[in-house]
Amino acid sequence: MSVQLSMKPYKIDDAPLNKFHLKITALTFGSNFSDGYALGIIGMALTLIGPQMNLSPIWSGLIGSSALIGLFFGSLLLGGLSDRIGRQKIFLANFVVIALASFLQFFVQDPTILFILRILIGFALGGDYAIGSTLLAEFAPRKHRGFLLSFLNVMWTVGYVVSNIVGYYLLKTGPDSWRWMLASAAIPAVIVLLLRIGTPESPRWLISMGRVEEAREIVKKHIGPDAEIEEPVLGDTKKIYGFQDLFKKQLWKRTAFGGLFYVCQVIPYFAIYTFLPDILAKMGFEETFLMDTILNLFLLVGSIAGLWATEKYSRRSFTISTFIILTVSLLALTLLPAGSHIVAISIFCLFTFVMSAASNLTLVYPAELFPTEIRGSGVGVVTAISRIGSAIGTFILPVSVSSMGLTPSMIGMSAVLLIGTIVSIAWAPETKSLALDDAIHYH
């Protein structure tokens, strides 16, 4: 006579990590890799597009920032839409747009069409930023949520590094190699699109819509037969949130913190590393390619180290401590006397390492700040704010360096990091150990 053992029922927040969790994480990698790749490859492509199309500085700037512009609108609009129609449909449709628009870049003959295509790519990527991290957070067990979400930043860095390698080799193939560079982004996009077919809807979103039976079936199929999800009960007085609540009494501080902490990280990140060779040259480094390579290596290693730090430290302490290190190290680097190259290299490597590690939080914190009903909207809003910052910082830094010099410009970047430090000390919540649907209750 055999006895069938049954596990004790558990909530999805406490579920053991399984193959489905790893699969949904891998599928979410697509937007981060593609974003890093798209933003990395356009820099090299523009060195060839400019002369061929006789681009003015304005057109070069517009094309260079077009994906960021699209990211702003996509994260803001599609994040909110996902709270109304669900995560899964947009999660799939985004990469239809990205794959098609990336492929069509091969055939463009004028800057207007290229600008429009890259706006579309950015729009879909922005939506995927909001929806992908939301969907992943709503499936991931709380014990592994930080690690899985922070791994998305590693993939952004990998995409950026890969784009530089691809661009470097394609650059040697001729004046039309920029077409192959830009169109090459369609390859990973098609792969992600095909793999995403069949992705289930978020059971938490289904519950918020009253579709309890569908949610239960998805949980049993993908999380485990003994997994359970919190279901609404008759007479439940739990508050139902709408988009406008992001800016009202109970949630405005969360929205403000998410946007400000995110933007204070990406302003110096995008600005400094977009113009890294010029900054290194102004600091007195003659061999900028070697230093650029070293710092890119520290970006990659830092993002991987950030996985460990996200698991080991609390969200609040990791955020505050990294902001302090970044503020002090950038200010020290800025005020070093001329000729202190060895010290400058050491400090710059430390700054790069910590910046990359801390950036993992930008993909962890936002998804943990908001209740399910408006999680997509909340993540979309803070992501949109971050993209405003990255565009502004990338535009202002070269203008500032040209008009005021490198030292005042870097002091300005240090001030941005100081603001991030103050905001985090004042408002950063602790969300690491909370069940996702309990995030509303933290203080």
Short mmCIF file of C-alpha atoms in Angstrom, two decimals:
data_model
loop_
_atom_site.label_atom_id
_atom_site.label_comp_id
_atom_site.label_asym_id
_atom_site.label_seq_id
_atom_site.Cartn_x
_atom_site.Cartn_y
_atom_site.Cartn_z
CA MET A 1 0.00 0.00 0.00
CA SER A 2 1.49 3.37 -1.01
CA VAL A 3 1.02 6.66 0.75
CA GLN A 4 0.86 9.85 -1.32
CA LEU A 5 2.58 12.73 0.41
CA SER A 6 1.26 16.24 -0.05
CA MET A 7 3.13 19.43 0.62
CA LYS A 8 1.65 22.00 2.92
CA PRO A 9 -0.08 24.78 0.92
CA TYR A 10 2.00 27.93 0.46
CA LYS A 11 1.40 31.40 -0.95
CA ILE A 12 3.11 32.36 -4.21
CA ASP A 13 5.28 34.86 -2.31
CA ASP A 14 6.77 31.92 -0.41
CA ALA A 15 6.99 29.50 -3.34
CA PRO A 16 10.26 27.66 -4.01
CA LEU A 17 12.17 28.90 -7.06
CA ASN A 18 11.31 26.75 -10.09
CA LYS A 19 11.93 26.55 -13.84
CA PHE A 20 9.03 28.85 -14.64
CA HIS A 21 10.46 31.63 -12.47
CA LEU A 22 13.75 31.34 -14.36
CA LYS A 23 11.92 31.31 -17.70
CA ILE A 24 9.88 34.46 -17.01
CA THR A 25 13.09 36.16 -15.83
CA ALA A 26 14.89 35.18 -19.03
CA LEU A 27 12.00 36.47 -21.15
CA THR A 28 12.07 39.78 -19.28
CA PHE A 29 15.80 40.10 -20.04
CA GLY A 30 14.81 40.92 -23.62
CA SER A 31 13.91 44.56 -23.06
CA ASN A 32 16.98 45.29 -20.95
CA PHE A 33 19.40 43.66 -23.35
CA SER A 34 17.69 45.34 -26.32
CA ASP A 35 17.71 48.75 -24.59
CA GLY A 36 21.43 48.50 -23.83
CA TYR A 37 22.09 47.30 -27.35
CA ALA A 38 19.96 49.98 -29.03
CA LEU A 39 21.50 52.84 -27.05
CA GLY A 40 25.03 51.48 -27.49
CA ILE A 41 24.88 50.79 -31.24
CA ILE A 42 23.49 54.18 -32.28
CA GLY A 43 26.65 55.99 -31.15
CA MET A 44 28.83 54.06 -33.58
CA ALA A 45 26.23 54.13 -36.34
CA LEU A 46 25.97 57.92 -36.19
CA THR A 47 29.66 58.29 -37.08
CA LEU A 48 28.73 56.90 -40.52
CA ILE A 49 25.14 58.15 -40.83
CA GLY A 50 26.16 61.78 -40.22
CA PRO A 51 28.41 62.18 -43.26
CA GLN A 52 26.16 60.10 -45.55
CA MET A 53 22.97 62.00 -44.75
CA ASN A 54 24.68 65.34 -44.07
CA LEU A 55 23.10 65.46 -40.63
CA SER A 56 23.06 68.78 -38.80
CA PRO A 57 23.99 68.78 -35.10
CA ILE A 58 20.29 69.05 -34.29
CA TRP A 59 19.44 65.96 -36.33
CA SER A 60 22.34 64.03 -34.79
CA GLY A 61 21.06 64.95 -31.34
CA LEU A 62 17.47 64.02 -32.21
CA ILE A 63 18.42 60.63 -33.62
CA GLY A 64 20.81 59.96 -30.76
CA SER A 65 18.12 60.71 -28.16
CA SER A 66 15.13 59.36 -30.11
CA ALA A 67 15.01 56.03 -28.26
CA LEU A 68 15.09 57.87 -24.92
CA ILE A 69 12.19 60.06 -26.05
CA GLY A 70 10.23 56.95 -27.00
CA LEU A 71 11.14 55.29 -23.70
CA PHE A 72 9.58 58.18 -21.80
CA PHE A 73 6.22 57.96 -23.56
CA GLY A 74 6.17 54.16 -23.73
CA SER A 75 6.80 53.60 -20.04
CA LEU A 76 4.25 56.24 -19.07
CA LEU A 77 1.43 55.19 -21.42
CA LEU A 78 1.86 51.43 -21.72
CA GLY A 79 2.51 50.97 -18.01
CA GLY A 80 -0.87 52.51 -17.26
CA LEU A 81 -2.55 50.57 -20.05
CA SER A 82 -1.27 47.28 -18.56
CA ASP A 83 -3.22 48.00 -15.39
CA ARG A 84 -6.41 48.09 -17.47
CA ILE A 85 -5.98 45.35 -20.10
CA GLY A 86 -3.36 43.13 -18.47
CA ARG A 87 0.40 42.55 -18.66
CA GLN A 88 0.61 39.61 -21.09
CA LYS A 89 -0.82 41.20 -24.25
CA ILE A 90 1.52 44.19 -24.14
CA PHE A 91 4.43 41.99 -23.01
CA LEU A 92 4.11 40.14 -26.33
CA ALA A 93 3.14 43.06 -28.59
CA ASN A 94 6.13 45.19 -27.54
CA PHE A 95 8.58 42.90 -29.29
CA VAL A 96 6.51 42.75 -32.46
CA VAL A 97 7.11 46.51 -32.71
CA ILE A 98 10.78 46.31 -31.70
CA ALA A 99 11.60 43.52 -34.17
CA LEU A 100 9.79 45.17 -37.10
CA ALA A 101 11.09 48.70 -36.49
CA SER A 102 14.66 47.42 -35.96
CA PHE A 103 14.56 45.53 -39.26
CA LEU A 104 13.14 48.50 -41.18
CA GLN A 105 16.10 50.66 -40.11
CA PHE A 106 18.13 48.84 -42.77
CA PHE A 107 16.13 50.52 -45.55
CA VAL A 108 15.90 54.13 -44.36
CA GLN A 109 17.02 56.89 -46.74
CA ASP A 110 16.39 60.03 -44.68
CA PRO A 111 16.75 61.08 -41.04
CA THR A 112 13.02 61.64 -40.49
CA ILE A 113 12.13 57.97 -41.06
CA LEU A 114 15.06 56.83 -38.92
CA PHE A 115 13.96 59.17 -36.13
CA ILE A 116 10.39 57.80 -36.26
CA LEU A 117 11.55 54.16 -36.25
CA ARG A 118 13.79 54.74 -33.23
CA ILE A 119 10.97 56.55 -31.43
CA LEU A 120 8.86 53.41 -31.99
CA ILE A 121 11.66 51.16 -30.71
CA GLY A 122 12.05 53.33 -27.61
CA PHE A 123 8.27 53.47 -27.09
CA ALA A 124 8.00 49.66 -27.05
CA LEU A 125 11.11 49.31 -24.88
CA GLY A 126 9.72 51.84 -22.41
CA GLY A 127 6.50 49.88 -22.14
CA ASP A 128 8.45 46.70 -21.63
CA TYR A 129 10.48 48.28 -18.85
CA ALA A 130 7.29 49.03 -16.95
CA ILE A 131 5.47 45.81 -17.78
CA GLY A 132 8.35 43.32 -17.77
CA SER A 133 9.58 44.16 -14.28
CA THR A 134 5.98 44.33 -13.05
CA LEU A 135 5.12 40.91 -14.47
CA LEU A 136 8.32 39.37 -13.12
CA ALA A 137 7.79 40.89 -9.66
CA GLU A 138 4.21 39.56 -9.57
CA PHE A 139 5.41 35.99 -10.22
CA ALA A 140 8.70 35.98 -8.26
CA PRO A 141 8.91 34.64 -4.68
CA ARG A 142 9.85 37.38 -2.21
CA LYS A 143 13.05 35.54 -1.21
CA HIS A 144 14.40 35.69 -4.78
CA ARG A 145 12.58 38.77 -6.10
CA GLY A 146 15.47 41.19 -5.59
CA PHE A 147 18.00 38.89 -7.24
CA LEU A 148 15.80 38.17 -10.27
CA LEU A 149 14.87 41.82 -10.80
CA SER A 150 18.40 43.11 -10.33
CA PHE A 151 19.68 40.62 -12.91
CA LEU A 152 17.81 42.72 -15.49
CA ASN A 153 20.38 45.49 -15.03
CA VAL A 154 23.18 43.01 -15.71
CA MET A 155 21.56 42.23 -19.04
CA TRP A 156 21.34 45.95 -19.91
CA THR A 157 25.09 46.18 -19.37
CA VAL A 158 25.69 43.02 -21.41
CA GLY A 159 23.59 44.46 -24.26
CA TYR A 160 25.57 47.69 -24.16
CA VAL A 161 28.93 45.87 -24.21
CA VAL A 162 27.83 43.50 -26.99
CA SER A 163 26.69 46.45 -29.13
CA ASN A 164 30.15 47.98 -28.84
CA ILE A 165 31.78 44.73 -29.94
CA VAL A 166 29.37 44.26 -32.87
CA GLY A 167 29.70 47.90 -33.89
CA TYR A 168 33.50 47.78 -33.74
CA TYR A 169 33.70 44.85 -36.17
CA LEU A 170 30.92 46.00 -38.49
CA LEU A 171 32.53 49.45 -38.69
CA LYS A 172 35.28 47.90 -40.80
CA THR A 173 32.93 46.49 -43.44
CA GLY A 174 32.21 49.72 -45.32
CA PRO A 175 30.22 52.97 -45.32
CA ASP A 176 26.84 51.18 -45.29
CA SER A 177 27.74 49.07 -42.27
CA TRP A 178 25.54 51.32 -40.11
CA ARG A 179 22.50 49.69 -41.74
CA TRP A 180 23.66 46.28 -40.55
CA MET A 181 24.46 47.68 -37.12
CA LEU A 182 20.96 49.06 -36.57
CA ALA A 183 19.14 46.15 -38.21
CA SER A 184 21.12 43.63 -36.12
CA ALA A 185 18.92 44.60 -33.16
CA ALA A 186 16.09 42.70 -34.87
CA ILE A 187 17.83 39.35 -34.25
CA PRO A 188 17.53 39.27 -30.44
CA ALA A 189 14.09 40.92 -30.73
CA VAL A 190 12.72 38.11 -32.92
CA ILE A 191 14.17 35.48 -30.58
CA VAL A 192 12.52 37.12 -27.55
CA LEU A 193 9.22 37.50 -29.43
CA LEU A 194 9.06 33.81 -30.32
CA LEU A 195 9.97 32.71 -26.80
CA ARG A 196 7.34 34.99 -25.24
CA ILE A 197 4.47 33.30 -27.08
CA GLY A 198 2.42 31.46 -24.46
CA THR A 199 3.46 33.64 -21.50
CA PRO A 200 0.63 33.52 -18.93
CA GLU A 201 -1.13 36.55 -17.53
CA SER A 202 -0.18 37.81 -14.07
CA PRO A 203 -2.40 36.01 -11.53
CA ARG A 204 -2.20 39.04 -9.23
CA TRP A 205 -3.64 41.25 -11.98
CA LEU A 206 -6.36 38.67 -12.67
CA ILE A 207 -7.27 38.67 -8.97
CA SER A 208 -7.50 42.49 -9.00
CA MET A 209 -9.93 42.16 -11.92
CA GLY A 210 -12.05 39.56 -10.10
CA ARG A 211 -10.97 36.71 -12.43
CA VAL A 212 -10.18 34.40 -9.52
CA GLU A 213 -10.55 31.02 -11.23
CA GLU A 214 -8.17 31.97 -14.07
CA ALA A 215 -5.63 33.20 -11.53
CA ARG A 216 -5.89 29.99 -9.52
CA GLU A 217 -5.35 27.82 -12.62
CA ILE A 218 -2.23 29.76 -13.65
CA VAL A 219 -0.77 29.53 -10.14
CA LYS A 220 -1.39 25.76 -9.95
CA LYS A 221 0.08 25.18 -13.42
CA HIS A 222 3.19 27.36 -13.25
CA ILE A 223 4.01 27.84 -9.55
CA GLY A 224 2.94 24.49 -8.13
CA PRO A 225 -0.11 22.35 -7.30
CA ASP A 226 0.08 23.39 -3.63
CA ALA A 227 0.58 27.10 -4.37
CA GLU A 228 -2.15 29.52 -3.37
CA ILE A 229 -2.86 33.17 -4.11
CA GLU A 230 -4.68 35.59 -1.87
CA GLU A 231 -8.26 35.88 -3.07
CA PRO A 232 -10.75 38.67 -2.34
CA VAL A 233 -13.41 37.84 0.23
CA LEU A 234 -16.96 39.10 0.51
CA GLY A 235 -17.03 42.40 2.34
CA ASP A 236 -13.31 43.00 1.86
CA THR A 237 -12.64 46.65 2.68
CA LYS A 238 -9.22 46.77 1.05
CA LYS A 239 -8.79 50.04 -0.84
CA ILE A 240 -8.89 49.83 -4.62
CA TYR A 241 -6.34 52.17 -6.18
CA GLY A 242 -6.47 54.13 -9.41
CA PHE A 243 -3.82 56.05 -11.34
CA GLN A 244 -4.66 59.35 -9.60
CA ASP A 245 -3.82 57.76 -6.24
CA LEU A 246 -0.14 57.78 -7.19
CA PHE A 247 -0.18 61.50 -6.41
CA LYS A 248 -2.48 61.50 -3.37
CA LYS A 249 -1.84 61.32 0.36
CA GLN A 250 -1.05 57.65 0.87
CA LEU A 251 1.13 57.07 -2.18
CA TRP A 252 2.62 60.42 -3.28
CA LYS A 253 5.76 59.98 -1.16
CA ARG A 254 6.32 56.56 -2.72
CA THR A 255 5.93 57.97 -6.21
CA ALA A 256 8.22 60.91 -5.40
CA PHE A 257 10.89 58.67 -3.89
CA GLY A 258 10.77 56.22 -6.81
CA GLY A 259 11.14 58.97 -9.38
CA LEU A 260 13.79 60.99 -7.54
CA PHE A 261 16.03 58.11 -6.50
CA TYR A 262 15.85 56.72 -10.06
CA VAL A 263 16.55 60.06 -11.77
CA CYS A 264 19.42 60.95 -9.41
CA GLN A 265 21.15 57.74 -10.45
CA VAL A 266 20.62 57.91 -14.19
CA ILE A 267 21.53 61.59 -14.71
CA PRO A 268 25.22 61.09 -13.85
CA TYR A 269 25.25 57.52 -15.23
CA PHE A 270 24.03 58.37 -18.73
CA ALA A 271 25.77 61.74 -18.94
CA ILE A 272 29.22 60.60 -17.79
CA TYR A 273 29.39 57.30 -19.68
CA THR A 274 27.91 58.64 -22.90
CA PHE A 275 30.73 61.19 -23.13
CA LEU A 276 33.37 59.12 -21.32
CA PRO A 277 36.18 59.47 -23.93
CA ASP A 278 35.83 63.28 -23.95
CA ILE A 279 35.76 63.42 -20.14
CA LEU A 280 38.87 61.22 -19.89
CA ALA A 281 40.69 63.41 -22.42
CA LYS A 282 39.84 66.56 -20.44
CA MET A 283 41.11 64.85 -17.30
CA GLY A 284 44.49 64.49 -19.02
CA PHE A 285 44.43 60.82 -20.05
CA GLU A 286 46.17 60.43 -23.40
CA GLU A 287 45.17 56.78 -23.96
CA THR A 288 41.41 57.12 -23.57
CA PHE A 289 40.58 53.81 -25.31
CA LEU A 290 42.39 51.77 -22.65
CA MET A 291 40.73 53.66 -19.80
CA ASP A 292 37.35 53.41 -21.52
CA THR A 293 37.80 49.63 -21.79
CA ILE A 294 38.82 49.32 -18.12
CA LEU A 295 35.82 51.34 -16.95
CA ASN A 296 33.42 49.34 -19.14
CA LEU A 297 34.82 46.21 -17.51
CA PHE A 298 34.11 47.70 -14.07
CA LEU A 299 30.56 48.51 -15.22
CA LEU A 300 30.01 44.85 -16.08
CA VAL A 301 31.65 43.48 -12.93
CA GLY A 302 29.80 46.02 -10.78
CA SER A 303 26.42 44.98 -12.14
CA ILE A 304 27.20 41.35 -11.29
CA ALA A 305 28.41 42.28 -7.79
CA GLY A 306 25.16 44.20 -7.36
CA LEU A 307 23.28 40.88 -7.56
CA TRP A 308 25.02 39.72 -4.39
CA ALA A 309 24.57 43.07 -2.65
CA THR A 310 20.85 43.16 -3.44
CA GLU A 311 20.45 39.79 -1.73
CA LYS A 312 22.71 40.56 1.25
CA TYR A 313 21.68 44.08 2.22
CA SER A 314 18.33 45.73 2.84
CA ARG A 315 16.93 47.93 0.08
CA ARG A 316 17.18 51.04 2.24
CA SER A 317 20.75 50.54 3.48
CA PHE A 318 22.04 49.56 0.02
CA THR A 319 20.44 52.64 -1.53
CA ILE A 320 21.71 55.13 1.06
CA SER A 321 25.24 53.71 1.32
CA THR A 322 25.80 53.61 -2.45
CA PHE A 323 24.54 57.17 -2.88
CA ILE A 324 26.99 58.33 -0.20
CA ILE A 325 29.92 56.49 -1.82
CA LEU A 326 29.03 57.85 -5.27
CA THR A 327 28.68 61.43 -4.02
CA VAL A 328 31.98 61.41 -2.14
CA SER A 329 33.97 59.58 -4.83
CA LEU A 330 32.78 61.79 -7.71
CA LEU A 331 33.48 64.94 -5.72
CA ALA A 332 36.94 63.63 -4.77
CA LEU A 333 37.64 62.75 -8.41
CA THR A 334 36.57 66.22 -9.49
CA LEU A 335 38.74 68.07 -6.96
CA LEU A 336 41.92 66.03 -7.48
CA PRO A 337 44.94 68.08 -8.53
CA ALA A 338 46.04 67.72 -12.16
CA GLY A 339 48.43 64.87 -12.86
CA SER A 340 47.17 62.52 -10.11
CA HIS A 341 46.44 59.82 -12.67
CA ILE A 342 46.92 56.73 -10.52
CA VAL A 343 44.63 58.07 -7.78
CA ALA A 344 42.16 59.30 -10.39
CA ILE A 345 42.00 55.88 -12.07
CA SER A 346 41.43 54.18 -8.70
CA ILE A 347 38.63 56.55 -7.69
CA PHE A 348 36.99 56.41 -11.14
CA CYS A 349 37.01 52.59 -11.06
CA LEU A 350 35.43 52.65 -7.60
CA PHE A 351 32.79 55.13 -8.77
CA THR A 352 32.03 53.02 -11.86
CA PHE A 353 31.82 49.78 -9.89
CA VAL A 354 29.45 51.21 -7.26
CA MET A 355 27.33 53.08 -9.84
CA SER A 356 26.76 49.88 -11.81
CA ALA A 357 25.98 47.84 -8.68
CA ALA A 358 23.57 50.49 -7.37
CA SER A 359 21.77 50.65 -10.72
CA ASN A 360 20.37 47.19 -10.01
CA LEU A 361 18.07 48.89 -7.51
CA THR A 362 16.37 50.87 -10.28
CA LEU A 363 14.83 47.62 -11.51
CA VAL A 364 14.03 46.24 -8.05
CA TYR A 365 12.62 49.11 -6.00
CA PRO A 366 9.93 50.48 -8.38
CA ALA A 367 8.07 47.16 -8.67
CA GLU A 368 7.98 46.86 -4.87
CA LEU A 369 6.61 50.34 -4.19
CA PHE A 370 3.05 50.07 -5.48
CA PRO A 371 -0.07 47.91 -5.01
CA THR A 372 -1.09 45.52 -7.78
CA GLU A 373 -3.96 47.68 -9.12
CA ILE A 374 -1.54 50.43 -10.19
CA ARG A 375 1.84 48.69 -10.16
CA GLY A 376 2.21 49.01 -13.93
CA SER A 377 1.27 52.69 -13.78
CA GLY A 378 3.61 53.36 -10.84
CA VAL A 379 6.58 51.65 -12.45
CA GLY A 380 5.77 53.44 -15.70
CA VAL A 381 5.69 56.87 -14.05
CA VAL A 382 9.00 56.48 -12.21
CA THR A 383 10.64 55.02 -15.34
CA ALA A 384 9.35 57.95 -17.39
CA ILE A 385 10.79 60.39 -14.85
CA SER A 386 14.14 58.60 -15.10
CA ARG A 387 14.17 58.93 -18.87
CA ILE A 388 13.50 62.67 -18.63
CA GLY A 389 16.56 62.84 -16.39
CA SER A 390 18.76 60.76 -18.65
CA ALA A 391 17.83 62.85 -21.69
CA ILE A 392 18.35 66.15 -19.85
CA GLY A 393 21.65 65.03 -18.34
CA THR A 394 22.96 63.74 -21.65
CA PHE A 395 22.03 67.01 -23.35
CA ILE A 396 23.27 69.38 -20.63
CA LEU A 397 26.67 67.83 -19.79
CA PRO A 398 28.49 68.63 -23.09
CA VAL A 399 26.97 72.12 -23.10
CA SER A 400 28.04 72.66 -19.50
CA VAL A 401 31.57 71.35 -20.09
CA SER A 402 31.91 73.59 -23.13
CA SER A 403 30.69 76.74 -21.39
CA MET A 404 31.89 76.28 -17.79
CA GLY A 405 34.52 73.57 -17.89
CA LEU A 406 34.78 70.01 -16.57
CA THR A 407 35.19 70.76 -12.84
CA PRO A 408 31.98 72.81 -12.34
CA SER A 409 30.08 70.28 -14.47
CA MET A 410 31.24 67.34 -12.35
CA ILE A 411 30.43 69.27 -9.17
CA GLY A 412 26.92 69.64 -10.58
CA MET A 413 26.73 65.86 -11.08
CA SER A 414 27.95 65.39 -7.48
CA ALA A 415 25.13 67.67 -6.34
CA VAL A 416 22.60 65.46 -8.13
CA LEU A 417 23.96 62.44 -6.24
CA LEU A 418 23.80 64.39 -2.97
CA ILE A 419 20.11 65.09 -3.62
CA GLY A 420 19.63 61.34 -4.14
CA THR A 421 21.36 60.70 -0.81
CA ILE A 422 19.11 63.14 1.05
CA VAL A 423 15.92 61.85 -0.58
CA SER A 424 16.87 58.25 0.24
CA ILE A 425 17.66 59.04 3.89
CA ALA A 426 14.34 60.85 4.22
CA TRP A 427 12.01 58.58 2.24
CA ALA A 428 13.57 55.23 1.26
CA PRO A 429 11.29 52.44 2.56
CA GLU A 430 12.27 48.88 3.38
CA THR A 431 10.48 46.47 1.05
CA LYS A 432 12.86 43.52 0.87
CA SER A 433 11.09 41.14 3.24
CA LEU A 434 7.52 42.13 2.43
CA ALA A 435 5.09 40.07 0.42
CA LEU A 436 4.42 41.99 -2.79
CA ASP A 437 0.79 42.75 -1.95
CA ASP A 438 1.81 43.92 1.53
CA ALA A 439 4.03 46.70 0.16
CA ILE A 440 1.19 49.15 0.67
CA HIS A 441 1.51 48.75 4.44
CA TYR A 442 5.13 49.76 4.93
CA HIS A 443 6.10 53.09 6.47
#
